[in-house]
mmCIF file of C-alpha atoms in Angstrom:
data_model
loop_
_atom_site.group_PDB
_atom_site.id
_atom_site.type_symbol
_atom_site.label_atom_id
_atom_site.label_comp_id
_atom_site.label_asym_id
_atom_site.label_seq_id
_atom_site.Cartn_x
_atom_site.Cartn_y
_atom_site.Cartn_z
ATOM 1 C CA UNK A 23 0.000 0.000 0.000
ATOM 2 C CA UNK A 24 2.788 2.495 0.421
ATOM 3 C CA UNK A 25 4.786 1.934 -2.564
ATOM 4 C CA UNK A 26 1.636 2.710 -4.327
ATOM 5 C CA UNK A 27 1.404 6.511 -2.518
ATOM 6 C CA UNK A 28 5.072 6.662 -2.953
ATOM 7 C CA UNK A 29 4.249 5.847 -6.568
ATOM 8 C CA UNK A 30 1.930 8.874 -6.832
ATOM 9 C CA UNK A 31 4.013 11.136 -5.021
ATOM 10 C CA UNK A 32 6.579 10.913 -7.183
ATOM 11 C CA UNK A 33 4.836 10.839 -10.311
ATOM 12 C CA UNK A 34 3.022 13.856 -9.328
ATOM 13 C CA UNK A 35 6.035 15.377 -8.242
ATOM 14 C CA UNK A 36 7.233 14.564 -11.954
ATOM 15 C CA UNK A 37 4.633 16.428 -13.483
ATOM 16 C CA UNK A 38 5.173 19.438 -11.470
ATOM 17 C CA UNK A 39 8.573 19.585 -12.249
ATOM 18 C CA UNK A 40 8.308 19.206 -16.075
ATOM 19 C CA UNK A 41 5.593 22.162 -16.288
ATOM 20 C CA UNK A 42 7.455 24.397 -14.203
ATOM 21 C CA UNK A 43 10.350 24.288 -16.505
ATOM 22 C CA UNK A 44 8.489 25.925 -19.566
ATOM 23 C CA UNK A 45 7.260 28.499 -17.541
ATOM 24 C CA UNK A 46 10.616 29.288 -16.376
ATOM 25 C CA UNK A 47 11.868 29.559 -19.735
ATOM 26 C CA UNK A 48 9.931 32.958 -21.151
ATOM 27 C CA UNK A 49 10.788 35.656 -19.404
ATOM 28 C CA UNK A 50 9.457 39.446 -19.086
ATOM 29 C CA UNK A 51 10.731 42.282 -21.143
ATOM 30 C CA UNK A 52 11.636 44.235 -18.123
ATOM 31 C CA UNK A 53 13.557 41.071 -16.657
ATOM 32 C CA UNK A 54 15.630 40.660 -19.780
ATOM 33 C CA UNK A 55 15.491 44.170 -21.970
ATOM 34 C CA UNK A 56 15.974 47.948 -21.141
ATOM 35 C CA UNK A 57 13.723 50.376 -22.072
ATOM 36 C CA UNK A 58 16.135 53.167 -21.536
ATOM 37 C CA UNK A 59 18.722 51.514 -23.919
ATOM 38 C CA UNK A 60 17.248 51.896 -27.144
ATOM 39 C CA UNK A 61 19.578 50.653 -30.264
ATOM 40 C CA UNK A 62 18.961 51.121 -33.948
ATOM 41 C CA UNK A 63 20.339 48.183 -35.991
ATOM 42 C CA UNK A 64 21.098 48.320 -39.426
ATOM 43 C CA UNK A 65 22.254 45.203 -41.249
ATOM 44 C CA UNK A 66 21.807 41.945 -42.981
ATOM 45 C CA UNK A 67 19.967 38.935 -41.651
ATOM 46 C CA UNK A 68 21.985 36.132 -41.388
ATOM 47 C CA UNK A 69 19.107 33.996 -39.729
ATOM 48 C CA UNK A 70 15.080 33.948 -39.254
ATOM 49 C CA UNK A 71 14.124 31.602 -36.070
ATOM 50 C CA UNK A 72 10.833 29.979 -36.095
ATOM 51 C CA UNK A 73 10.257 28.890 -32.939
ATOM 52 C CA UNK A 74 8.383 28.999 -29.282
ATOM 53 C CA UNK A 75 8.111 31.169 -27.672
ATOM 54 C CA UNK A 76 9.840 33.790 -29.649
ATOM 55 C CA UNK A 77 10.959 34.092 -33.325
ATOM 56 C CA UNK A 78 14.744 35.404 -33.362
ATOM 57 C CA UNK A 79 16.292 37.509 -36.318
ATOM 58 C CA UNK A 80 19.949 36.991 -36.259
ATOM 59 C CA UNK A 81 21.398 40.413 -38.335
ATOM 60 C CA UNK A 82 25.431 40.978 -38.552
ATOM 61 C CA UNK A 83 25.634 44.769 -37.712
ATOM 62 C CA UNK A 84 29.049 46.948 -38.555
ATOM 63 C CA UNK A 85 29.761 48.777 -35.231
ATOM 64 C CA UNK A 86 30.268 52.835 -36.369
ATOM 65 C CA UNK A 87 32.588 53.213 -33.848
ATOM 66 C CA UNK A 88 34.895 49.960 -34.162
ATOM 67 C CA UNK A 89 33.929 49.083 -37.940
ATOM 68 C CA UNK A 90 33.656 45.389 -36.588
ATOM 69 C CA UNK A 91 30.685 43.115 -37.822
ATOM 70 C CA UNK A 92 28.512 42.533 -34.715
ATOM 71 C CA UNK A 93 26.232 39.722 -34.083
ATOM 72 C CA UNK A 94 22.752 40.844 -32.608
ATOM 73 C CA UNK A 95 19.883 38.359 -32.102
ATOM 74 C CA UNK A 96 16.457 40.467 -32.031
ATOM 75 C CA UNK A 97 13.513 38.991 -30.144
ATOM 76 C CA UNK A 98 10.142 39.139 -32.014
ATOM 77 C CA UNK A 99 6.401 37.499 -31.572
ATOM 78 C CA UNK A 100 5.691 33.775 -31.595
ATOM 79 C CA UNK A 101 5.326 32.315 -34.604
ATOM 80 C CA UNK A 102 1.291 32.302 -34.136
ATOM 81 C CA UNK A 103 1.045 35.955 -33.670
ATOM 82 C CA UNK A 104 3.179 36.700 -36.978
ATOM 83 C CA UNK A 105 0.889 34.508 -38.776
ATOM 84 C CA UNK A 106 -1.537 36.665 -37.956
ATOM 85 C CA UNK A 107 0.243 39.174 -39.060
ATOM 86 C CA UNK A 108 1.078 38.205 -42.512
ATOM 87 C CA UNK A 109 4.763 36.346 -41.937
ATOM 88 C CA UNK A 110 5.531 32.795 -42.718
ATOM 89 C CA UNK A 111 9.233 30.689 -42.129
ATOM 90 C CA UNK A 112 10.496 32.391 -45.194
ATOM 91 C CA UNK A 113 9.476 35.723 -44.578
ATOM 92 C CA UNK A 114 13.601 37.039 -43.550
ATOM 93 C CA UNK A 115 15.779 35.462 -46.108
ATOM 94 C CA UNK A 116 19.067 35.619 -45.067
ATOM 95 C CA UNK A 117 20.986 38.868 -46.844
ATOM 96 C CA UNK A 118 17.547 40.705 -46.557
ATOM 97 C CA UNK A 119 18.921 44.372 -44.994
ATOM 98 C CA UNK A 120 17.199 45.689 -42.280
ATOM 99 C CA UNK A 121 16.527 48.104 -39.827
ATOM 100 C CA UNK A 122 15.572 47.538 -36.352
ATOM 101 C CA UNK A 123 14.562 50.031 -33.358
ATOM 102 C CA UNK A 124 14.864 48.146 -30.664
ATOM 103 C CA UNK A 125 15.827 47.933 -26.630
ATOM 104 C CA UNK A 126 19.018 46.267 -25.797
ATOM 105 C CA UNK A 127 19.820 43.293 -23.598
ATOM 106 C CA UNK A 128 20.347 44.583 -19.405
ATOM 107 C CA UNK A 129 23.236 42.287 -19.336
ATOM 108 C CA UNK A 130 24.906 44.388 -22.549
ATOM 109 C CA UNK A 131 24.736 41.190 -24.688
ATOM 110 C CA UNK A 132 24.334 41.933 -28.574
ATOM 111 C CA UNK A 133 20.448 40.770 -27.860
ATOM 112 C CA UNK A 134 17.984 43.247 -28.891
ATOM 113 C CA UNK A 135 14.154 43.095 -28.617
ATOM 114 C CA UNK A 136 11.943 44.774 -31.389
ATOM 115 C CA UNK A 137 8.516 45.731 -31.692
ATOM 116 C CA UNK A 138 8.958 46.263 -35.779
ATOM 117 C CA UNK A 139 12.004 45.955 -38.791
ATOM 118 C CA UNK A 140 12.157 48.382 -41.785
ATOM 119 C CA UNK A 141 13.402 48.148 -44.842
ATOM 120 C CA UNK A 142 15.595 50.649 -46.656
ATOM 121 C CA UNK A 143 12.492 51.631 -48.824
ATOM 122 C CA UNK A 144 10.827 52.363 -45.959
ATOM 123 C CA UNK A 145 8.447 49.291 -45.391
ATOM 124 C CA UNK A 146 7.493 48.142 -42.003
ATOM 125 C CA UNK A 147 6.612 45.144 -40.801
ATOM 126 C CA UNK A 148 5.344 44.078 -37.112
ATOM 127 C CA UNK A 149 7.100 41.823 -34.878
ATOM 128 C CA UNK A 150 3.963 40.698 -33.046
ATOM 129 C CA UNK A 151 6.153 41.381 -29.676
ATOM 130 C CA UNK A 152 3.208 43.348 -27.542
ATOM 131 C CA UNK A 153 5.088 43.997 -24.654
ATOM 132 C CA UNK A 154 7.967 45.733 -26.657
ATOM 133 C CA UNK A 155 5.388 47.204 -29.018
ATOM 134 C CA UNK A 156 3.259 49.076 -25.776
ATOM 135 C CA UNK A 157 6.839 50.283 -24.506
ATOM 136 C CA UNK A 158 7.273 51.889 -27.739
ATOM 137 C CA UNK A 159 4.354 53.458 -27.827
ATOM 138 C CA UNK A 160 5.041 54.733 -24.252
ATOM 139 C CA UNK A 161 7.997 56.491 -24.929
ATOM 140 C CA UNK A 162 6.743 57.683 -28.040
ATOM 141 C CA UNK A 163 3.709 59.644 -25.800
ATOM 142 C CA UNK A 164 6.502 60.965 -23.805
ATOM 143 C CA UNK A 165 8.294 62.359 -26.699
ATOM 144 C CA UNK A 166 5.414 63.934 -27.817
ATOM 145 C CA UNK A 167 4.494 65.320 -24.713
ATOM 146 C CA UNK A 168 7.821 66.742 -24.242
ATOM 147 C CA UNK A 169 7.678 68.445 -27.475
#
């Protein structure tokens, strides 16, 4: 009779663990971004992620300052919400150029996240990020405000 709680305990405590660890995983904007370090990349994509929970546009970026090629992954939507909007797996090819205004990693990493990319003929497209697309539109207000 005990092995057979013991049984449920632990499978139970199984399941707990293994749900908790996806929810662990996605993180805030405020945990992991800055909205006081905005960063305008402009550059080539290298690599359009499809995945959960976050699509990431990998773009090599020459640094003004150094004239170095950086690497910067930019966080957008999950795949479902840029289906809504439009996008498919194929939407980036790689040596598409880009612009991004986005808000740069806390830790100073070359990880951006983006509420929208241009394109040098002045095409936008959304990210589906709603979080970094309200804090855009926050500090836009601002601006305006201030003007």
């Amino acid at each position: 009779m005990r092995m057979k709680n013991w049984h449920k305990v632990a499978v139970g405590a199984v399941l707990a663990v293994s749900t908790a660890v996806p929810a662990l995983a996605h993180h805030s904007f405020a945990a992991e971004f800055d909205r006081d370090k905005p960063v305008k990349l402009d550059g080539t994509v290298e690599k359009f992620e499809w995945v959960n929970p976050h699509s990431w546009i990998h773009i090599a970026v020459k640094n003004a300052q150094t004239g170095q090629i950086e690497h910067w992954r930019v966080e957008g939507g999950a795949p479902s919400a840029l289906l809504r909007r439009g996008w498919n797996r194929n939407s980036l090819p790689a040596g598409t150029h880009i612009i991004v205004q986005a808000f740069q990693a806390r830790d100073g990493d070359t990880r951006a996240s983006a509420a929208e990319i241009s394109f040098p003929d002045g095409h936008q497209l959304s990210l589906g990020n709603p979080t970094t697309e309200a804090v855009e539109a926050a500090q836009k207000r601002a601006e305006q405000e201030a003007h």
